[in-house]
PDB file of C-alpha atoms in Angstrom:
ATOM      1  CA  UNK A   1     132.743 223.107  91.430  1.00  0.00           C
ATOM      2  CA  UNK A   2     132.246 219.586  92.351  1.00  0.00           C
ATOM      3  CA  UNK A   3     128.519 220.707  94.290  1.00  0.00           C
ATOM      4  CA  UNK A   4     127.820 222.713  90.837  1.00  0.00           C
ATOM      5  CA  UNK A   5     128.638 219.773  88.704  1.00  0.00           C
ATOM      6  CA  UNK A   6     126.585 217.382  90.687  1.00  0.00           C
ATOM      7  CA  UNK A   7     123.335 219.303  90.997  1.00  0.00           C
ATOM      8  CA  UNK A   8     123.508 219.771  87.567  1.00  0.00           C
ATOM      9  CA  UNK A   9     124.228 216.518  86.747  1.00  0.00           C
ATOM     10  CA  UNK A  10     120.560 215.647  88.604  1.00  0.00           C
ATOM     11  CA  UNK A  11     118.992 218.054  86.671  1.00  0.00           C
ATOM     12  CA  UNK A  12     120.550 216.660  83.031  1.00  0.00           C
ATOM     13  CA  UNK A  13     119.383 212.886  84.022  1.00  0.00           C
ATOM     14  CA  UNK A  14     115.880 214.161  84.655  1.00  0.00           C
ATOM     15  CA  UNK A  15     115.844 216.344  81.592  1.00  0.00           C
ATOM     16  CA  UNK A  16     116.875 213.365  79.356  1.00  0.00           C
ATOM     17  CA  UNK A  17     115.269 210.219  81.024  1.00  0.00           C
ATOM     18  CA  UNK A  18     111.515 211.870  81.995  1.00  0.00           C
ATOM     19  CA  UNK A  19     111.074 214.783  79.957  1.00  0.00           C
ATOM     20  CA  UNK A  20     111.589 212.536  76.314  1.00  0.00           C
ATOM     21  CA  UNK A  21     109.735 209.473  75.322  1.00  0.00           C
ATOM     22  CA  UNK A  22     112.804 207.955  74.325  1.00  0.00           C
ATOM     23  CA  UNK A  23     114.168 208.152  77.831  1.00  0.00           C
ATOM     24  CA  UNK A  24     110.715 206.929  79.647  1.00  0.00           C
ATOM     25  CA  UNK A  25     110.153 204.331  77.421  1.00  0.00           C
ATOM     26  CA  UNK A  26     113.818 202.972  77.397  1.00  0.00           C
ATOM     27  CA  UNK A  27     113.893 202.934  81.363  1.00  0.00           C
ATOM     28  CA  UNK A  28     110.495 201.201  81.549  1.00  0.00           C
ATOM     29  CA  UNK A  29     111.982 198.643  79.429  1.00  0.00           C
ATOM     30  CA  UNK A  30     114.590 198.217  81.310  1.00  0.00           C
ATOM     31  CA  UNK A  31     111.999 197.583  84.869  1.00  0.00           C
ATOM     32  CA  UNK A  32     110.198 195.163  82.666  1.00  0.00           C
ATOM     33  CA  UNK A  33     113.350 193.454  82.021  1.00  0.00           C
ATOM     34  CA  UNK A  34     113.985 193.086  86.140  1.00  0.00           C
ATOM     35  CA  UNK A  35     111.068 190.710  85.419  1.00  0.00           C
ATOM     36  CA  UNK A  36     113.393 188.038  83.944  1.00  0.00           C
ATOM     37  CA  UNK A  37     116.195 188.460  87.064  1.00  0.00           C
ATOM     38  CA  UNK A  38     116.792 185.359  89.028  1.00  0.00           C
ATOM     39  CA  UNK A  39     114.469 185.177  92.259  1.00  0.00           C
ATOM     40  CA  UNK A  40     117.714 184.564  94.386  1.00  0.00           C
ATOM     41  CA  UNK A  41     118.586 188.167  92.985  1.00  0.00           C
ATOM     42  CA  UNK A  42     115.326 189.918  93.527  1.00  0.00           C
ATOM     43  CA  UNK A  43     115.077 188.544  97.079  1.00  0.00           C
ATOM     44  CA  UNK A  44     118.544 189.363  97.797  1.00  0.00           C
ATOM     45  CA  UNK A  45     117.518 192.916  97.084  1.00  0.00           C
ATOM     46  CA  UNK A  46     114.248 193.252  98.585  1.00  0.00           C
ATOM     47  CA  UNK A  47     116.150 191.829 101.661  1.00  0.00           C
ATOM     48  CA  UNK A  48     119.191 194.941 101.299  1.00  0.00           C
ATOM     49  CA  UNK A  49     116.767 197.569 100.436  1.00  0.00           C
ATOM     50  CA  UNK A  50     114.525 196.347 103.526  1.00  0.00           C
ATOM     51  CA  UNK A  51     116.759 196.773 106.113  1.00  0.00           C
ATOM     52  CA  UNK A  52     117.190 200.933 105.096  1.00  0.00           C
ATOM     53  CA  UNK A  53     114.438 201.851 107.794  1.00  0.00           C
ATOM     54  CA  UNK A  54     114.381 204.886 109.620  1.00  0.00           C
ATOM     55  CA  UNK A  55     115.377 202.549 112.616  1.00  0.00           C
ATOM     56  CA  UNK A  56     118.686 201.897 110.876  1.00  0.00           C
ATOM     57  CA  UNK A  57     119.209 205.200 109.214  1.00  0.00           C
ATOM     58  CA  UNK A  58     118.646 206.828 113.002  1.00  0.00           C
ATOM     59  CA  UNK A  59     121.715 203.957 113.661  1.00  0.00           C
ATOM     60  CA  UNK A  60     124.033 205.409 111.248  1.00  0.00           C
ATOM     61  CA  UNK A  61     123.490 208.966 112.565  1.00  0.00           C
ATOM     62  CA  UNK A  62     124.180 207.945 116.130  1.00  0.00           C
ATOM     63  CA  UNK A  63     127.103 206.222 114.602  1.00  0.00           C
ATOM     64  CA  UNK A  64     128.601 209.392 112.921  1.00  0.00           C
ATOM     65  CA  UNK A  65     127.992 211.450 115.988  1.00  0.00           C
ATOM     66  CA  UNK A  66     129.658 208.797 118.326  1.00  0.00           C
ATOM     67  CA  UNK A  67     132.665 209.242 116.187  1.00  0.00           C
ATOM     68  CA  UNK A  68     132.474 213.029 115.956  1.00  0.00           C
ATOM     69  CA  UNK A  69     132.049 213.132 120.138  1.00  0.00           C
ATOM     70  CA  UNK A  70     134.661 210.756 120.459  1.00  0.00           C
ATOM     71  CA  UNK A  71     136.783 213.194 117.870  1.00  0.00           C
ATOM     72  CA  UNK A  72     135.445 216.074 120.001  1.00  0.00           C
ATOM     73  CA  UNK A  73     135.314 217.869 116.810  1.00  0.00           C
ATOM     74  CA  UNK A  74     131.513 219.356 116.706  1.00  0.00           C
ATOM     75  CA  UNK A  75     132.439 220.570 113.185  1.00  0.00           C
ATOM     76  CA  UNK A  76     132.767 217.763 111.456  1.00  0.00           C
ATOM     77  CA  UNK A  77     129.758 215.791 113.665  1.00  0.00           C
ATOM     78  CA  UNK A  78     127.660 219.250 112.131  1.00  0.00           C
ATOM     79  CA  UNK A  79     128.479 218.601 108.584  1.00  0.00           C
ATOM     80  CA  UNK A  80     128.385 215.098 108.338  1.00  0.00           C
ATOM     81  CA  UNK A  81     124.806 214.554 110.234  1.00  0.00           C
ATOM     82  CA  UNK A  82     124.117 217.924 107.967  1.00  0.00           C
ATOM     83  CA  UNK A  83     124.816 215.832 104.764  1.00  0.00           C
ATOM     84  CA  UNK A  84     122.637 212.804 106.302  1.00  0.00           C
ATOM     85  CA  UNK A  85     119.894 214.826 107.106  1.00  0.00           C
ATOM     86  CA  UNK A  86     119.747 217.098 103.937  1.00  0.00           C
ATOM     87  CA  UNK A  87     119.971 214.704 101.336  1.00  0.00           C
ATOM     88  CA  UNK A  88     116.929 213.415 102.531  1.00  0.00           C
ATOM     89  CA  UNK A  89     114.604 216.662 102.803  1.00  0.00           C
ATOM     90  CA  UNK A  90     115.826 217.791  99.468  1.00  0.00           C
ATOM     91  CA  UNK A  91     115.318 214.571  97.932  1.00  0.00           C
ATOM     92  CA  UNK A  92     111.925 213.574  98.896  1.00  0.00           C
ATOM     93  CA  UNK A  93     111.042 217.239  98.566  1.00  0.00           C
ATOM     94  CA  UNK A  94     112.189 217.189  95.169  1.00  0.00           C
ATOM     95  CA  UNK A  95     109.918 213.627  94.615  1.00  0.00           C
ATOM     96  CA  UNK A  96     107.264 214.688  96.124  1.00  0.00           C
ATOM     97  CA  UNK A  97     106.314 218.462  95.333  1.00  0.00           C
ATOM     98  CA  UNK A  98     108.606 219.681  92.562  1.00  0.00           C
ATOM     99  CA  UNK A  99     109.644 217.506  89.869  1.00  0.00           C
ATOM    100  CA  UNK A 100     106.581 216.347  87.703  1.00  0.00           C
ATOM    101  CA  UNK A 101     106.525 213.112  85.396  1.00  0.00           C
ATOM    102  CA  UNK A 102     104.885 214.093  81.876  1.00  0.00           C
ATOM    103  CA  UNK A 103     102.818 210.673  80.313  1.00  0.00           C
ATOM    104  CA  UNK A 104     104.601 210.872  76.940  1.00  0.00           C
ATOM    105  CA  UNK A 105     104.349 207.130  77.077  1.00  0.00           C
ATOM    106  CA  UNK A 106     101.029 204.255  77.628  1.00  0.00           C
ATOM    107  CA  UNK A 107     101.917 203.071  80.969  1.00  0.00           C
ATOM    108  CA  UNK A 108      99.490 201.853  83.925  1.00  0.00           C
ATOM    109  CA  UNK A 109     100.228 201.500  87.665  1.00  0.00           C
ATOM    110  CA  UNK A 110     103.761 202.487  89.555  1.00  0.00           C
ATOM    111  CA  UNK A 111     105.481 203.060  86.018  1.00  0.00           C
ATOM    112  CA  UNK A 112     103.474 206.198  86.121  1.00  0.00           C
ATOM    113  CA  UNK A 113     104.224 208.028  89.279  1.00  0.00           C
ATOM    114  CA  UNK A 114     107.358 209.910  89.942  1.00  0.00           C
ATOM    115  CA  UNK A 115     110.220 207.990  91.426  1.00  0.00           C
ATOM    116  CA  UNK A 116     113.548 210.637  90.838  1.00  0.00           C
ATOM    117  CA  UNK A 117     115.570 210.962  93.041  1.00  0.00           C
ATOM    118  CA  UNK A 118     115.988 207.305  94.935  1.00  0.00           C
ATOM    119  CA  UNK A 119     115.906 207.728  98.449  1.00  0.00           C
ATOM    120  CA  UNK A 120     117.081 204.488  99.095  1.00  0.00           C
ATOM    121  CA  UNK A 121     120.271 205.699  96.982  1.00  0.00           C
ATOM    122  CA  UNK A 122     120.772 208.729  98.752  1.00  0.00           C
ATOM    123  CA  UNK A 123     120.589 207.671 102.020  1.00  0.00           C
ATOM    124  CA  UNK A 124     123.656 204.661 101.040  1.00  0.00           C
ATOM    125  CA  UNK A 125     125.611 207.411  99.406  1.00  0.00           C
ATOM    126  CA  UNK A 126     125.061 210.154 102.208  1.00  0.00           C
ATOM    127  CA  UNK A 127     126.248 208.003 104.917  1.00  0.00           C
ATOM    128  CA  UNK A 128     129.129 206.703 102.977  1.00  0.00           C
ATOM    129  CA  UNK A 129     130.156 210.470 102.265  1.00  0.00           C
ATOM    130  CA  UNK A 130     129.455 211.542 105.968  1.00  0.00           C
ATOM    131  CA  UNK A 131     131.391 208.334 107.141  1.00  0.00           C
ATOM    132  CA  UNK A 132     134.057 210.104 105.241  1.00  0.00           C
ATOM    133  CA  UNK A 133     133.710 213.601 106.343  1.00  0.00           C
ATOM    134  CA  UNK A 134     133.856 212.225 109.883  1.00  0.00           C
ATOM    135  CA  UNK A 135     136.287 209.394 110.501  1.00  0.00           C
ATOM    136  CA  UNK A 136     140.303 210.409 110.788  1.00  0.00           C
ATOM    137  CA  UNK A 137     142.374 209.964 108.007  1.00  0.00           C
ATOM    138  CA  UNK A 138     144.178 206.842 108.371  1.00  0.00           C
ATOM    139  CA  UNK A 139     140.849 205.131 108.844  1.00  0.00           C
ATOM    140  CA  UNK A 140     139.015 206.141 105.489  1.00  0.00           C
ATOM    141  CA  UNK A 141     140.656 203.323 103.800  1.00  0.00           C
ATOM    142  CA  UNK A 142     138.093 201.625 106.181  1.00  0.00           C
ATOM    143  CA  UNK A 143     135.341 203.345 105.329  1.00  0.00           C
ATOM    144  CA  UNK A 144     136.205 202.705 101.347  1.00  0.00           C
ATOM    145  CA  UNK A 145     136.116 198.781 102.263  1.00  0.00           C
ATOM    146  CA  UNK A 146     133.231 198.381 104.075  1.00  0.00           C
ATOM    147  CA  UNK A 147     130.834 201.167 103.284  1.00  0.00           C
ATOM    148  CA  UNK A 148     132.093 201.870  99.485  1.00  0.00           C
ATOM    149  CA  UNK A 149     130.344 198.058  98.383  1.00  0.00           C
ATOM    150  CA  UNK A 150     127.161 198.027 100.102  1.00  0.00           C
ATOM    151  CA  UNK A 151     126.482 201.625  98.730  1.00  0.00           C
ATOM    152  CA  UNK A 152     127.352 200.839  95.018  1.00  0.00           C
ATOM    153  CA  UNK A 153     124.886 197.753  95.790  1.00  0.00           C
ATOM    154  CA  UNK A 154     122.359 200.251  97.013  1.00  0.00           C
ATOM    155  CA  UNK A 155     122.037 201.548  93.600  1.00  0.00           C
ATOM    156  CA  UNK A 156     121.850 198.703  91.625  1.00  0.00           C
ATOM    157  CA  UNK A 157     119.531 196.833  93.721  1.00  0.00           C
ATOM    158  CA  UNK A 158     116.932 199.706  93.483  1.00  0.00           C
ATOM    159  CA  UNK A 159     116.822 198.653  89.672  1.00  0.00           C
ATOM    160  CA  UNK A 160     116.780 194.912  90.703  1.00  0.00           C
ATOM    161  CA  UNK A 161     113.744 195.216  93.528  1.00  0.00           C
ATOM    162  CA  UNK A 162     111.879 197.548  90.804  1.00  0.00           C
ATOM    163  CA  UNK A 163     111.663 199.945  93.237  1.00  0.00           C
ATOM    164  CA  UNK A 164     113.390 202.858  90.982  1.00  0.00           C
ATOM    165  CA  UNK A 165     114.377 203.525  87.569  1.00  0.00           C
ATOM    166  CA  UNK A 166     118.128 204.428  86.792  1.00  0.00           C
ATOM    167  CA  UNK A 167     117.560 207.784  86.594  1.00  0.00           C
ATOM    168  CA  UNK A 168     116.128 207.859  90.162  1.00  0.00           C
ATOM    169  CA  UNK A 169     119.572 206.528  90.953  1.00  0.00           C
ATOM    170  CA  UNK A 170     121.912 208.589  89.377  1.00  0.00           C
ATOM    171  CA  UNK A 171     119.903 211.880  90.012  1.00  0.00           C
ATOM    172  CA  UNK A 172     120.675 210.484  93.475  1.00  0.00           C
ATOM    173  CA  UNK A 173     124.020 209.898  93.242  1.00  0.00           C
ATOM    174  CA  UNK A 174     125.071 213.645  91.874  1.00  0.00           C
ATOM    175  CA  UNK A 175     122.795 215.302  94.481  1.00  0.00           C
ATOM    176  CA  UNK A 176     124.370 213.665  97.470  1.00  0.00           C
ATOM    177  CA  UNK A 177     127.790 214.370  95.903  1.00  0.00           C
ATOM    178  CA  UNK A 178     126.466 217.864  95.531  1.00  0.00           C
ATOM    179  CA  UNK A 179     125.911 218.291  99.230  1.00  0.00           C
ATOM    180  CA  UNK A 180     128.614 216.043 100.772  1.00  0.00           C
ATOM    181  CA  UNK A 181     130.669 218.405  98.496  1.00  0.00           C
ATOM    182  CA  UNK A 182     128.716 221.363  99.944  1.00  0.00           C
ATOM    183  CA  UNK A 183     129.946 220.412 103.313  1.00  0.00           C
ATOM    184  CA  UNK A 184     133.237 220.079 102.424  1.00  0.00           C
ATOM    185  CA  UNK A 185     133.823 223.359 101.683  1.00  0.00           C
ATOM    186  CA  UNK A 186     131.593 224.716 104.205  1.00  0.00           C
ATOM    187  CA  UNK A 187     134.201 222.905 106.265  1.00  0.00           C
ATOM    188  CA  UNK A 188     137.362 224.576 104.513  1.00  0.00           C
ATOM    189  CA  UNK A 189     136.515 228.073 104.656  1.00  0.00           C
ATOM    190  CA  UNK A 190     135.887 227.550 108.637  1.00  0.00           C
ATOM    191  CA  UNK A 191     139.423 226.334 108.813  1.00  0.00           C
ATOM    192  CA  UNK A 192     138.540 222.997 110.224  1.00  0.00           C
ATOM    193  CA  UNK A 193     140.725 221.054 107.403  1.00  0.00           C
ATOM    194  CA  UNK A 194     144.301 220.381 107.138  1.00  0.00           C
ATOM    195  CA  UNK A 195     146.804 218.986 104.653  1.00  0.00           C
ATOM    196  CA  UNK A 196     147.951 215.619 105.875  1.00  0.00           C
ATOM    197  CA  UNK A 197     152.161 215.420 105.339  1.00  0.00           C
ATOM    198  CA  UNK A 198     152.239 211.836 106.837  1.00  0.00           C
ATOM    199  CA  UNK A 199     153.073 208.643 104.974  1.00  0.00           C
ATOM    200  CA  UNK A 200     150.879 207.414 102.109  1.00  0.00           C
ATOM    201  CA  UNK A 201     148.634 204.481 102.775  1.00  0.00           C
ATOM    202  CA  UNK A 202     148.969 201.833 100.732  1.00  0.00           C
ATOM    203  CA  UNK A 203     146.049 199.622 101.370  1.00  0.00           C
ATOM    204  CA  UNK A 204     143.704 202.512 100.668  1.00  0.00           C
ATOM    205  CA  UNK A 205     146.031 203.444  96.923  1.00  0.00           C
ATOM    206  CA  UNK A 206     145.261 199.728  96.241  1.00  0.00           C
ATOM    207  CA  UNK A 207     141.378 199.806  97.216  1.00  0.00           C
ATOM    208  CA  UNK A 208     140.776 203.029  95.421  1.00  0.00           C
ATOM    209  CA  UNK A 209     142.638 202.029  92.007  1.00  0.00           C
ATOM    210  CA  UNK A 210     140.648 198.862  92.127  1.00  0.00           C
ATOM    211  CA  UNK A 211     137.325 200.684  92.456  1.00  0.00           C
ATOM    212  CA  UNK A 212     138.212 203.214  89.606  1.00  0.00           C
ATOM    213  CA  UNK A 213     138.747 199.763  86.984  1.00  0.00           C
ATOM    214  CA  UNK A 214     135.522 198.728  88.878  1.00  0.00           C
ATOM    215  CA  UNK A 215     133.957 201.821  87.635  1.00  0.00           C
ATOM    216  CA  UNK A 216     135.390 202.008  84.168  1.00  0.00           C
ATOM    217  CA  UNK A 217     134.046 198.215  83.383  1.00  0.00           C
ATOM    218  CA  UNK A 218     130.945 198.741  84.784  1.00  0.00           C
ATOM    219  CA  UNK A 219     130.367 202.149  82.987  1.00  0.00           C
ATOM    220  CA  UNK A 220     131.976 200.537  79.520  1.00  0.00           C
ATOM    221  CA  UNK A 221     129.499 197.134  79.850  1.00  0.00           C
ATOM    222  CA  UNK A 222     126.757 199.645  80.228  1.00  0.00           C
ATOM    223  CA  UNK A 223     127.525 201.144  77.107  1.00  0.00           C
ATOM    224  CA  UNK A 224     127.997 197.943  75.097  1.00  0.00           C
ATOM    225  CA  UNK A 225     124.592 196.700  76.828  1.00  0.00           C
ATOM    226  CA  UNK A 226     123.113 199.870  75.835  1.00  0.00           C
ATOM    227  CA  UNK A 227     124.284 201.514  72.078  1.00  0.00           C
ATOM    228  CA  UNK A 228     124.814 198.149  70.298  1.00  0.00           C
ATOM    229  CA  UNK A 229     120.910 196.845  70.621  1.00  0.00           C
ATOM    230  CA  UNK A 230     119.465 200.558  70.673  1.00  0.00           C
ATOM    231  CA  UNK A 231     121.552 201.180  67.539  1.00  0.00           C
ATOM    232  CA  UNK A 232     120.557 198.112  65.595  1.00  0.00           C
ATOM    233  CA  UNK A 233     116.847 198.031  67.242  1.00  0.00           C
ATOM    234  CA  UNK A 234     115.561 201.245  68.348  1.00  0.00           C
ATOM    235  CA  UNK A 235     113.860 201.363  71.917  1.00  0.00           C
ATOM    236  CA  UNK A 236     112.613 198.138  70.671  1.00  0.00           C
ATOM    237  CA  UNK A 237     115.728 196.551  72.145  1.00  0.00           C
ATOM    238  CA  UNK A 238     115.945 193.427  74.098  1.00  0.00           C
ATOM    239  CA  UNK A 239     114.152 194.346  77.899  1.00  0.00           C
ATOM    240  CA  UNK A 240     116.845 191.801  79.287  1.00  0.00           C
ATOM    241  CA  UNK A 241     119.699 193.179  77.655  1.00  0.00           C
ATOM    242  CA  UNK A 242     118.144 196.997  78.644  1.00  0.00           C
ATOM    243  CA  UNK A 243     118.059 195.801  82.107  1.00  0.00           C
ATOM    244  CA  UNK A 244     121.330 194.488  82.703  1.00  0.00           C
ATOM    245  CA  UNK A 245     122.979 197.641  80.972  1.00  0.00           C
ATOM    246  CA  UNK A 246     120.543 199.895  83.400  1.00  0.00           C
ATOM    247  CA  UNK A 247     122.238 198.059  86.234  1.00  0.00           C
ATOM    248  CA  UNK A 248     125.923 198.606  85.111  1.00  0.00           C
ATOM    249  CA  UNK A 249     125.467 202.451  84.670  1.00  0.00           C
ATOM    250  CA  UNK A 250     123.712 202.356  88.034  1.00  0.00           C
ATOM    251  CA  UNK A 251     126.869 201.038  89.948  1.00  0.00           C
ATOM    252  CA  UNK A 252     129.200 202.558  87.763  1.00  0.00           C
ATOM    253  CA  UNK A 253     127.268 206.081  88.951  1.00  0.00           C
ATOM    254  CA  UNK A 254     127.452 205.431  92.345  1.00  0.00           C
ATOM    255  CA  UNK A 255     131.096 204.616  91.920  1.00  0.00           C
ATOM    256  CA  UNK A 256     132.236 207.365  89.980  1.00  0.00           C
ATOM    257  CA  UNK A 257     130.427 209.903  92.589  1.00  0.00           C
ATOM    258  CA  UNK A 258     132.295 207.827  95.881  1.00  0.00           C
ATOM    259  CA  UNK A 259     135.406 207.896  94.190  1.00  0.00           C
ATOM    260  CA  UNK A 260     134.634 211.738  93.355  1.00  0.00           C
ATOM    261  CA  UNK A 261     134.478 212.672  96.504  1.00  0.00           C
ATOM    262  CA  UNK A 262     137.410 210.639  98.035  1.00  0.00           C
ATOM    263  CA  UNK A 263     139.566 212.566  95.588  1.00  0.00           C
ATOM    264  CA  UNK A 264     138.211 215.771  96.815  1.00  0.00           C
ATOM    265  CA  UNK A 265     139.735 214.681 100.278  1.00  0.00           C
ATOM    266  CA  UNK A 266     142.965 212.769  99.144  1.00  0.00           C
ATOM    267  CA  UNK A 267     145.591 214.163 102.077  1.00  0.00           C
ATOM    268  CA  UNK A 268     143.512 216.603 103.362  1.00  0.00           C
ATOM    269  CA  UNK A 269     142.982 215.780 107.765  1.00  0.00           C
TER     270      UNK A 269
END
């Protein structure tokens, strides 16, 4: 269900934000507001997006298989790499060869070209869901305090850098939930997962309650951002105001997708 509701989540933010005028021209708006960012905040991003090589994705891999050897548990190593690894061929393939972008608006340069889905996205949300998949229980609460941030700021930064639109993002977001999801139950019907009887962990109730009000200010700012100036001026709304509401809904997406997914695996070993 959760795999079914993601992919089709993808394919309802590329419906509404490239196949309608009102979506392309509202999310160009919003990269021409980037413009008016600080510099500290554009470097800071160029800087976080530019360290997502293949050098350091090839890291995180050999990362998640250490800890699946170490585990001895080939399974998860299988499904976790799996989630890595697919997320990328489907969305470049999907960038690349399948999913057009209609001119239903005047624009010149890289507004034209097809950007959805964000690799850059996927590859911060499909190593924080394989970090998942693979680590043992009482050390996800780990994963959720290290990994959980600097995937949220993944997202957003995309917007930021102007390297994506926040479609690109959240397409991202619900097809990397639709896979990590994929290989959970993949994972279930083999046998390989357990419920976990042992004592709850408080630190990691804590963290994930403060995410969720994370998520539900971020995703109610981008609303306010968004429905107040588009109400009262069309999609000739502010490009600052655009911007900044672009980049709540961006984090709030890759929030509400993380969290998602952790609740798929609350006391499950």
């Amino acid at each position: 269900m959760v795999a079914a509701a993601g992919f089709v989540f993808a394919a309802v933010v590329y419906v509404l934000a490239v196949l309608t005028r009102a979506g392309q021209t509202i999310e160009n708006a919003a990269l021409r507001g980037a413009d008016q960012d600080d510099v500290s905040e554009t470097d800071a991003a160029w800087q976080a997006l530019g360290q997502i090589t293949v050098y350091s994705l090839a890291a995180a891999v050999v990362a998640v298989v250490l800890v699946g050897v170490l585990r001895k548990r080939w399974d998860l190593t299988i499904a976790a790499v799996g989630v890595i690894v697919a997320g990328q061929v489907v969305v470049q393939g999907l960038k690349r060869f399948v999913l057009p972008r209609p001119a239903l608006v005047e624009v010149t340069g890289d507004y034209a070209h097809n950007s959805l889905p964000s690799g850059h996205t996927t590859i911060a949300m499909t190593v924080l869901f394989a970090a998942i998949i693979v680590v043992p229980w009482k050390w996800r609460g780990v994963v959720l305090f290290f990994v959980l941030p600097w995937a949220t700021a993944i997202g957003q930064y995309t917007l930021t850098a102007k390297w994506h639109r926040l479609s690109d993002t959240l397409a991202a977001d619900g097809i990397a939930l639709a896979l990590a999801a994929l290989a959970a139950w993949w994972l279930q019907r083999k046998g390989a997962l357990q419920p976990y009887t042992g004592p709850r962990r408080v630190g990691r109730v804590v963290l994930v309650v403060f995410w969720s009000l994370i998520a539900v200010v971020t995703l109610a700012l981008g609303a306010i951002l968004w429905v107040f100036p588009l109400a009262q001026e069309g999609l000739n709304a502010d490009e600052w105001v655009i911007y900044l509401g672009a980049g709540s809904f961006a984090s709030a997406g890759s929030l509400i997708a993380a969290l998602t997914y952790v609740a798929c695996w609350r006391r499950i070993a």
